[in-house]
Amino acid sequence: MDFLRHIFTFDSDSPLLFTQLYFWVFFAIVYAVFALIMNAQHPSHNTLHRRNLFLMLVSWFFYYKTSGEFLAILIFLTFSNWAIAFAIRQAQTRAQTTLAKGWMILSVIIDLGFLCYYKYAYFGVDVFNSIFGTHYSIVDQIILPVGISFYTFQVISYTVDVYRRSVAPVANFLDFGFYVAFFPGLVAGPIVRASEFIPQLYKPFHLSRRAAGLAIFWMINGLAKKIILSDYLAVNFIDRVFDNPLLFSGFENLFAIFAYSLQVYADFSGYTDIAIGVAMLMGFYLPRNFDSPYKSANPQEFWRRWHQSLSRWLKSYVYIPLGGNRTLFGRPANRLLASNVNSFATMLIGGLWHGASWNFIIWGGLNGIGMIVAKCWHSLKETLGIETFIQRHRCIRGLDHVLCVLLTFTFVTFTRLFFRSSSNLDPATANSQAWLTARQMMGQIVGAWDSSIIPLFLLQYGNIVLLFFVGMAIHWLPTKFKRWYRLTFASLPWWLMLLTVVLVIFVSYQFITAEMQPFIYFQF
Amino acid sequence: MKPKHILAWIVAVIACLAVISWLFPTQGIVLGDVQLRWPSLQQVLTQDPGPDCTSPALDTLSILSTPSTLSAPSAISTPSASLPNSYRSDRTESAVAYGRDDSSRIVVVEATPHTWIAPLREALGSADTTTIHIVHYGDSQLEGDRMTTNLRRRLQTRYGGSGAGLIPLHQTISSRTIHQMLTMNGKIQSTGEGPKRYLAYGPKKNRRENAIYGVMGQVAMMNDSLCAGSEEMSLRIEPMTNEKYPARYFNRIRVLCDGDIHVSIDHAQVLSSGYYALPDSTTRCTIQLQGRGEVYGIGIESDHGIMVDNIPMRGCAGTIFTGIRSAQLTDYFSATSTRLIILQYGGNVIPYSSDTASVYAYIKRIRAQVRYLQHCAPQAGILFIGPSDMLTTIDGHKTSYPILPVMDHALKKMAQEENIGYWSLLDAMGGIGGMLSWQQRGWAGSDGVHFTRKGADQAGEMLAQYILEQLAAEE
């Protein structure tokens, strides 16, 4: 009985993680039933409905295993957005535009209300107390439902798109429920827009041989990224430094910050890779979320390559409504000024989306400033003719690109000092602790460099250093080469693919040095 | 492709992995320095996280019962409570609460009960007119005034007194209590800069030949040949936070220095050599130093009550005191009316102690330190705090160092024999496996060794509660 209870009930200490055996057994069983449903000789409309209903139910079970009774919030938001979308369309049909707008605003208020309560209550009270000198406090501890930031944004995009008439309301609640809850991307994205996903619900299953191979590649690639690069680096070095920066020299602190850049990429993109692979095996295509972001030559490019689904969402539902590069505070303005102010505001909101603490806002703000400075620098280079000179000489162009990439990587890495310092913290103490950590790390880097420790560091942490450089080297491989080896893997004979996968799993297991680490973006 | 084909492939992968689990040796395969591991079918099916109490890597029970190595002292209650009943964290939950709710429950071993607390208790009668010092020595667990903060706060709140106690001339590790800014010849010194220092602990390159390090085990040189021209120094002291705790206020400054150094503090009155009285209680002060010589530390004190000095020594196992001139220690302990010396060591030898012989060698050296300090401070009691629970990786799983209970037990025995107090931090954390629980609560860092700020507060609170209870029991 205990065994069955363990399988079917929520346990906060053992959520369903992609890196756990339990998830893969869950997936194998789900896939077995999925195969049974899709095995019909002549798949009909009913077959697709059965599939969608089944996948929605297992997605809800997946969410229940990850977040317990917060499943009720997911179901409520699914229902409210589904119903309000219909109300919007009905009002639009009757030409009641104000009513349609009212419904849309109500829907956004409901969605953001849940998000704000669970995510920003502590922060809001803290800010209120600071401004008005009061001493209000949150009586009960608020636990953040896993993935609420992701699925809230997803349903907001649906309702707004319906209001904008760029997507039709989904007639069947079960289909809509499936879109919102589809388990591979439920807790950490990618944030899928309705127009990208809902048409897939009504298409018959089709998966080519190569697509199946690619799906397997994404899954195994994500697992290796998470276990070998992210968890190993974190457990054996990065977390130690961030926990007690003063115990390490400035050099070690600096290395930890750079290593964290690789860790957070490997962690988040690893999750997305697995999500894309798992979805693809069931015939659904999720959008890519990363495109080798550390190859970016400036912060704007970085944000086009990093967490692409969030960047697109912010552009569509924040930046453009704010005025984009045309208006500022609702009035026509200089394009450059409007673009800079609106993109800065968007980055601040993007920072706040990640977490309720000043450090995330600072992180967002720094990225916004970085984008503005890069844009201005580019304009200045063009005005002074430097850009023309650089483009004319191939060698200088290459050198300039390398320098820009390294500079952007360094800039992004240092902004992460605020990002990492705020992560994994109790909201009540996040600000003070994060400031302390950031200050101590910078203090060590600036004031306690201690070069004499470098040989000893290389001796003690040789495997960490090696792993970091190997990880970065793979990241910086040419896109064409990466595509080549992906396709080569996807075209392998089944038996060879099987052996490769088993070997990668075996090697990855050797890197597990502690209990499974949750994905970083689970907390957002 | 049809889903059934993909399903068949998934099943084939699972089958291959199962076959490996079935065939792979449970003890792994060693290839040079690398040990290849793979979970057995049983481990996979039962979700067994690793080694259990039934198979600790070192049979601590048998070691403890072996008379030829470290015989269990008769006066000591059975150590079974601290033995590795489980490496799992869940069992330690209740144990942590047990210690936290009432720290006096934690086993304390003494030949003559309460002798170590008696000097402090006796001195408390005059705490409203004179100063009493407690000196808290330890390893990196104390860095940044961690653990000591709560102890100081509780004692000063209960018995009066203020001030943060001893601080070094140059703050190489920022403290959570006092912010120091040292200026040398007009230039502000970062943590990596500052005057040349000699340390009684740490790398040997920092030692000096004459063994004159002062009570903090470190000395800062003024106008040393390595920092020529550093004749003028200015030390600005201010509280780290706006929180209203007693340690932020002070009205006495004690400058421990030697040589031709002229000290000046605005509006201060010289009480005795190196001891200055400020006109009123303050939170900020600037100390000007000029000349040539050695600075052993700065005391931030009040004119009465309890002062607690935090003296962390990174990487130190506590075996360095005999390397410090006794006259300097005696002078300080005597001049400041030190009534309690707390020694918190042992953690740094755990990773290098693989058997009872190494534990025994350490105990021998630490016993010599205790005797030396008893000689230097005959008016003070000594409380030894043993190592915390510490994690290492065995077969890919985080577990406590198997030698920890042996070390803890041996230190208790030494404490009893030397007539000093012993507070088991290991027991306070919930015994073996406690560190896992502390990590889950965010009280310990991911290295499985150091406390986080919260954890240090928790440990400091338990220690303070224990000392207060002992004082109350005596009263």
Coordinates of C-alpha atoms in Angstrom, one line a residue, chain B residues 178-387:
Chain B
I178 CA 31.7 45.5 12.6
H179 CA 32.7 47.3 9.4
Q180 CA 36.3 48.3 9.4
M181 CA 38.0 50.6 7.0
L182 CA 41.8 50.8 7.2
T183 CA 43.6 53.7 5.5
M184 CA 47.4 53.5 5.1
N185 CA 49.1 56.7 4.2
G186 CA 45.9 58.1 2.8
K187 CA 44.9 55.0 0.7
I188 CA 42.0 52.8 1.7
Q189 CA 43.0 49.2 2.0
S190 CA 40.9 46.5 0.4
T191 CA 40.6 43.1 2.1
G192 CA 43.5 41.7 -0.1
E193 CA 45.8 44.6 0.8
G194 CA 46.7 46.0 4.2
P195 CA 49.8 45.8 6.3
K196 CA 52.1 42.7 6.3
R197 CA 50.6 40.1 8.7
Y198 CA 52.1 37.1 10.4
L199 CA 49.8 34.3 11.4
A200 CA 50.2 31.5 13.9
Y201 CA 48.0 29.3 11.7
G202 CA 47.5 28.6 8.0
P203 CA 50.3 28.4 5.4
K204 CA 53.8 28.3 6.9
K205 CA 55.0 31.2 4.7
N206 CA 53.0 33.5 7.1
R207 CA 54.9 32.4 10.3
R208 CA 57.5 34.4 12.1
E209 CA 60.5 33.2 13.9
N210 CA 59.9 34.8 17.3
A211 CA 56.4 33.3 18.0
I212 CA 55.1 36.7 18.9
Y213 CA 51.6 36.7 17.5
G214 CA 49.4 38.1 20.2
V215 CA 46.2 36.7 21.6
M216 CA 44.5 36.6 18.2
G217 CA 47.3 34.5 16.7
Q218 CA 48.0 37.2 14.2
V219 CA 50.1 40.3 14.1
A220 CA 50.0 43.3 11.7
M221 CA 53.2 45.1 11.1
M222 CA 53.5 48.9 11.0
N223 CA 56.4 50.2 8.9
D224 CA 57.5 46.7 8.2
S225 CA 60.3 46.3 5.6
L226 CA 57.7 44.7 3.2
C227 CA 55.4 47.7 3.4
A228 CA 57.9 50.5 3.7
G229 CA 56.4 53.9 4.3
S230 CA 53.3 52.7 6.1
E231 CA 53.8 54.9 9.0
E232 CA 50.3 56.3 9.3
M233 CA 47.3 54.3 9.6
S234 CA 43.7 55.2 10.3
L235 CA 41.1 52.7 11.3
R236 CA 37.5 53.6 11.0
I237 CA 35.0 51.4 12.9
E238 CA 31.3 51.4 12.4
P239 CA 28.4 48.9 12.9
M240 CA 27.6 46.7 10.0
T241 CA 23.8 47.0 10.2
N242 CA 21.2 49.4 11.6
E243 CA 20.0 46.7 13.9
K244 CA 20.0 47.8 17.6
Y245 CA 22.0 45.2 19.2
P246 CA 24.4 45.8 22.2
A247 CA 27.6 45.0 20.3
R248 CA 27.2 48.1 18.1
Y249 CA 27.8 50.5 21.1
F250 CA 31.1 50.9 22.9
N251 CA 32.9 53.4 25.1
R252 CA 36.3 51.8 25.6
I253 CA 39.0 51.0 23.1
R254 CA 41.9 48.7 23.8
V255 CA 44.8 48.8 21.4
L256 CA 47.1 45.7 21.7
C257 CA 50.4 46.8 20.2
D258 CA 54.1 46.8 20.7
G259 CA 56.9 49.1 19.6
D260 CA 57.0 52.7 18.9
I261 CA 53.4 53.3 18.0
H262 CA 51.5 56.5 18.9
V263 CA 47.7 56.0 19.2
S264 CA 45.3 58.8 19.1
I265 CA 41.5 58.7 19.3
D266 CA 39.5 61.9 19.2
H267 CA 38.2 63.0 22.7
A268 CA 39.5 59.8 24.3
Q269 CA 41.1 59.7 27.6
V270 CA 44.0 57.3 28.4
L271 CA 43.1 54.9 31.2
S272 CA 46.2 52.8 31.0
S273 CA 48.7 51.8 28.4
G274 CA 46.8 51.1 25.3
Y275 CA 43.4 51.4 27.0
Y276 CA 41.2 54.4 26.1
A277 CA 37.9 55.7 27.4
L278 CA 35.6 57.5 25.1
P279 CA 33.5 60.4 26.6
D280 CA 30.2 58.6 25.8
S281 CA 28.9 55.5 24.3
T282 CA 29.2 55.5 20.6
T283 CA 28.8 53.4 17.5
R284 CA 31.5 54.9 15.3
C285 CA 35.1 55.8 16.0
T286 CA 38.4 56.5 14.1
I287 CA 41.7 55.3 15.6
Q288 CA 44.9 57.0 14.3
L289 CA 48.1 55.0 14.5
Q290 CA 51.5 56.4 13.8
G291 CA 55.0 55.0 14.1
R292 CA 56.7 51.6 13.9
G293 CA 55.8 48.4 15.6
E294 CA 53.3 45.5 15.8
V295 CA 49.5 45.5 16.3
Y296 CA 47.9 42.4 17.7
G297 CA 44.3 43.5 17.8
I298 CA 41.9 46.2 18.7
G299 CA 39.4 45.7 21.5
I300 CA 35.9 47.3 21.1
E301 CA 34.6 47.3 24.6
S302 CA 32.4 48.9 27.2
D303 CA 33.2 49.9 30.8
H304 CA 31.3 47.1 32.3
G305 CA 29.5 43.8 31.5
I306 CA 30.4 41.0 29.2
M307 CA 32.6 41.2 26.1
V308 CA 32.9 38.2 23.8
D309 CA 35.9 38.1 21.5
N310 CA 35.5 36.3 18.2
I311 CA 38.8 34.8 17.0
P312 CA 38.5 32.7 13.9
M313 CA 41.5 30.9 12.5
R314 CA 40.8 29.5 9.0
G315 CA 42.1 26.0 8.4
C316 CA 43.3 25.7 12.0
A317 CA 42.8 22.6 14.1
G318 CA 43.4 24.4 17.4
T319 CA 46.9 23.1 17.9
I320 CA 48.7 26.4 17.5
F321 CA 48.4 28.0 21.0
T322 CA 51.6 26.5 22.3
G323 CA 53.3 28.3 19.4
I324 CA 52.2 31.7 20.8
R325 CA 54.2 33.2 23.6
S326 CA 52.5 32.5 26.9
A327 CA 53.3 36.0 28.3
Q328 CA 51.1 37.6 25.7
L329 CA 48.3 35.3 26.3
T330 CA 48.6 35.6 30.1
D331 CA 48.7 39.4 29.9
Y332 CA 45.6 39.6 27.8
F333 CA 43.6 37.1 29.8
S334 CA 44.6 38.7 33.0
A335 CA 44.1 42.4 31.9
T336 CA 40.7 41.7 30.5
S337 CA 39.4 39.4 33.3
T338 CA 38.9 36.6 30.9
R339 CA 36.6 34.0 32.6
L340 CA 35.8 31.7 29.9
I341 CA 37.8 30.4 26.9
I342 CA 35.8 28.6 24.2
L343 CA 37.7 26.4 21.8
Q344 CA 35.9 25.2 18.7
Y345 CA 38.1 23.0 16.7
G346 CA 38.3 19.5 15.2
G347 CA 36.6 20.0 11.9
N348 CA 39.8 20.5 10.0
V349 CA 41.3 17.2 11.0
I350 CA 38.3 15.1 10.2
P351 CA 39.0 14.7 6.4
Y352 CA 42.5 13.6 7.2
S353 CA 41.7 11.2 10.1
S354 CA 41.0 7.8 8.7
D355 CA 41.7 5.7 11.8
T356 CA 41.8 5.9 15.6
A357 CA 45.6 6.4 15.5
S358 CA 45.2 9.7 13.8
V359 CA 42.4 10.7 16.2
Y360 CA 44.6 9.7 19.1
A361 CA 47.5 11.8 17.8
Y362 CA 45.2 14.8 17.5
I363 CA 43.8 14.4 21.0
K364 CA 47.3 14.3 22.3
R365 CA 48.1 17.6 20.7
I366 CA 44.8 19.3 21.6
R367 CA 45.3 18.1 25.2
A368 CA 48.6 20.0 25.3
Q369 CA 46.8 23.1 24.0
V370 CA 44.2 22.9 26.7
R371 CA 46.9 22.6 29.4
Y372 CA 48.8 25.5 28.0
L373 CA 45.7 27.7 28.0
Q374 CA 44.9 26.6 31.6
H375 CA 48.4 27.6 32.5
C376 CA 48.0 31.0 30.7
A377 CA 44.6 31.7 32.1
P378 CA 44.2 29.9 35.5
Q379 CA 41.3 32.2 36.4
A380 CA 39.3 31.0 33.3
G381 CA 37.2 28.0 32.6
I382 CA 37.5 26.3 29.2
L383 CA 34.7 24.9 27.1
F384 CA 35.6 22.8 24.1
I385 CA 33.2 22.6 21.2
G386 CA 33.7 19.6 19.0
P387 CA 33.4 19.4 15.3

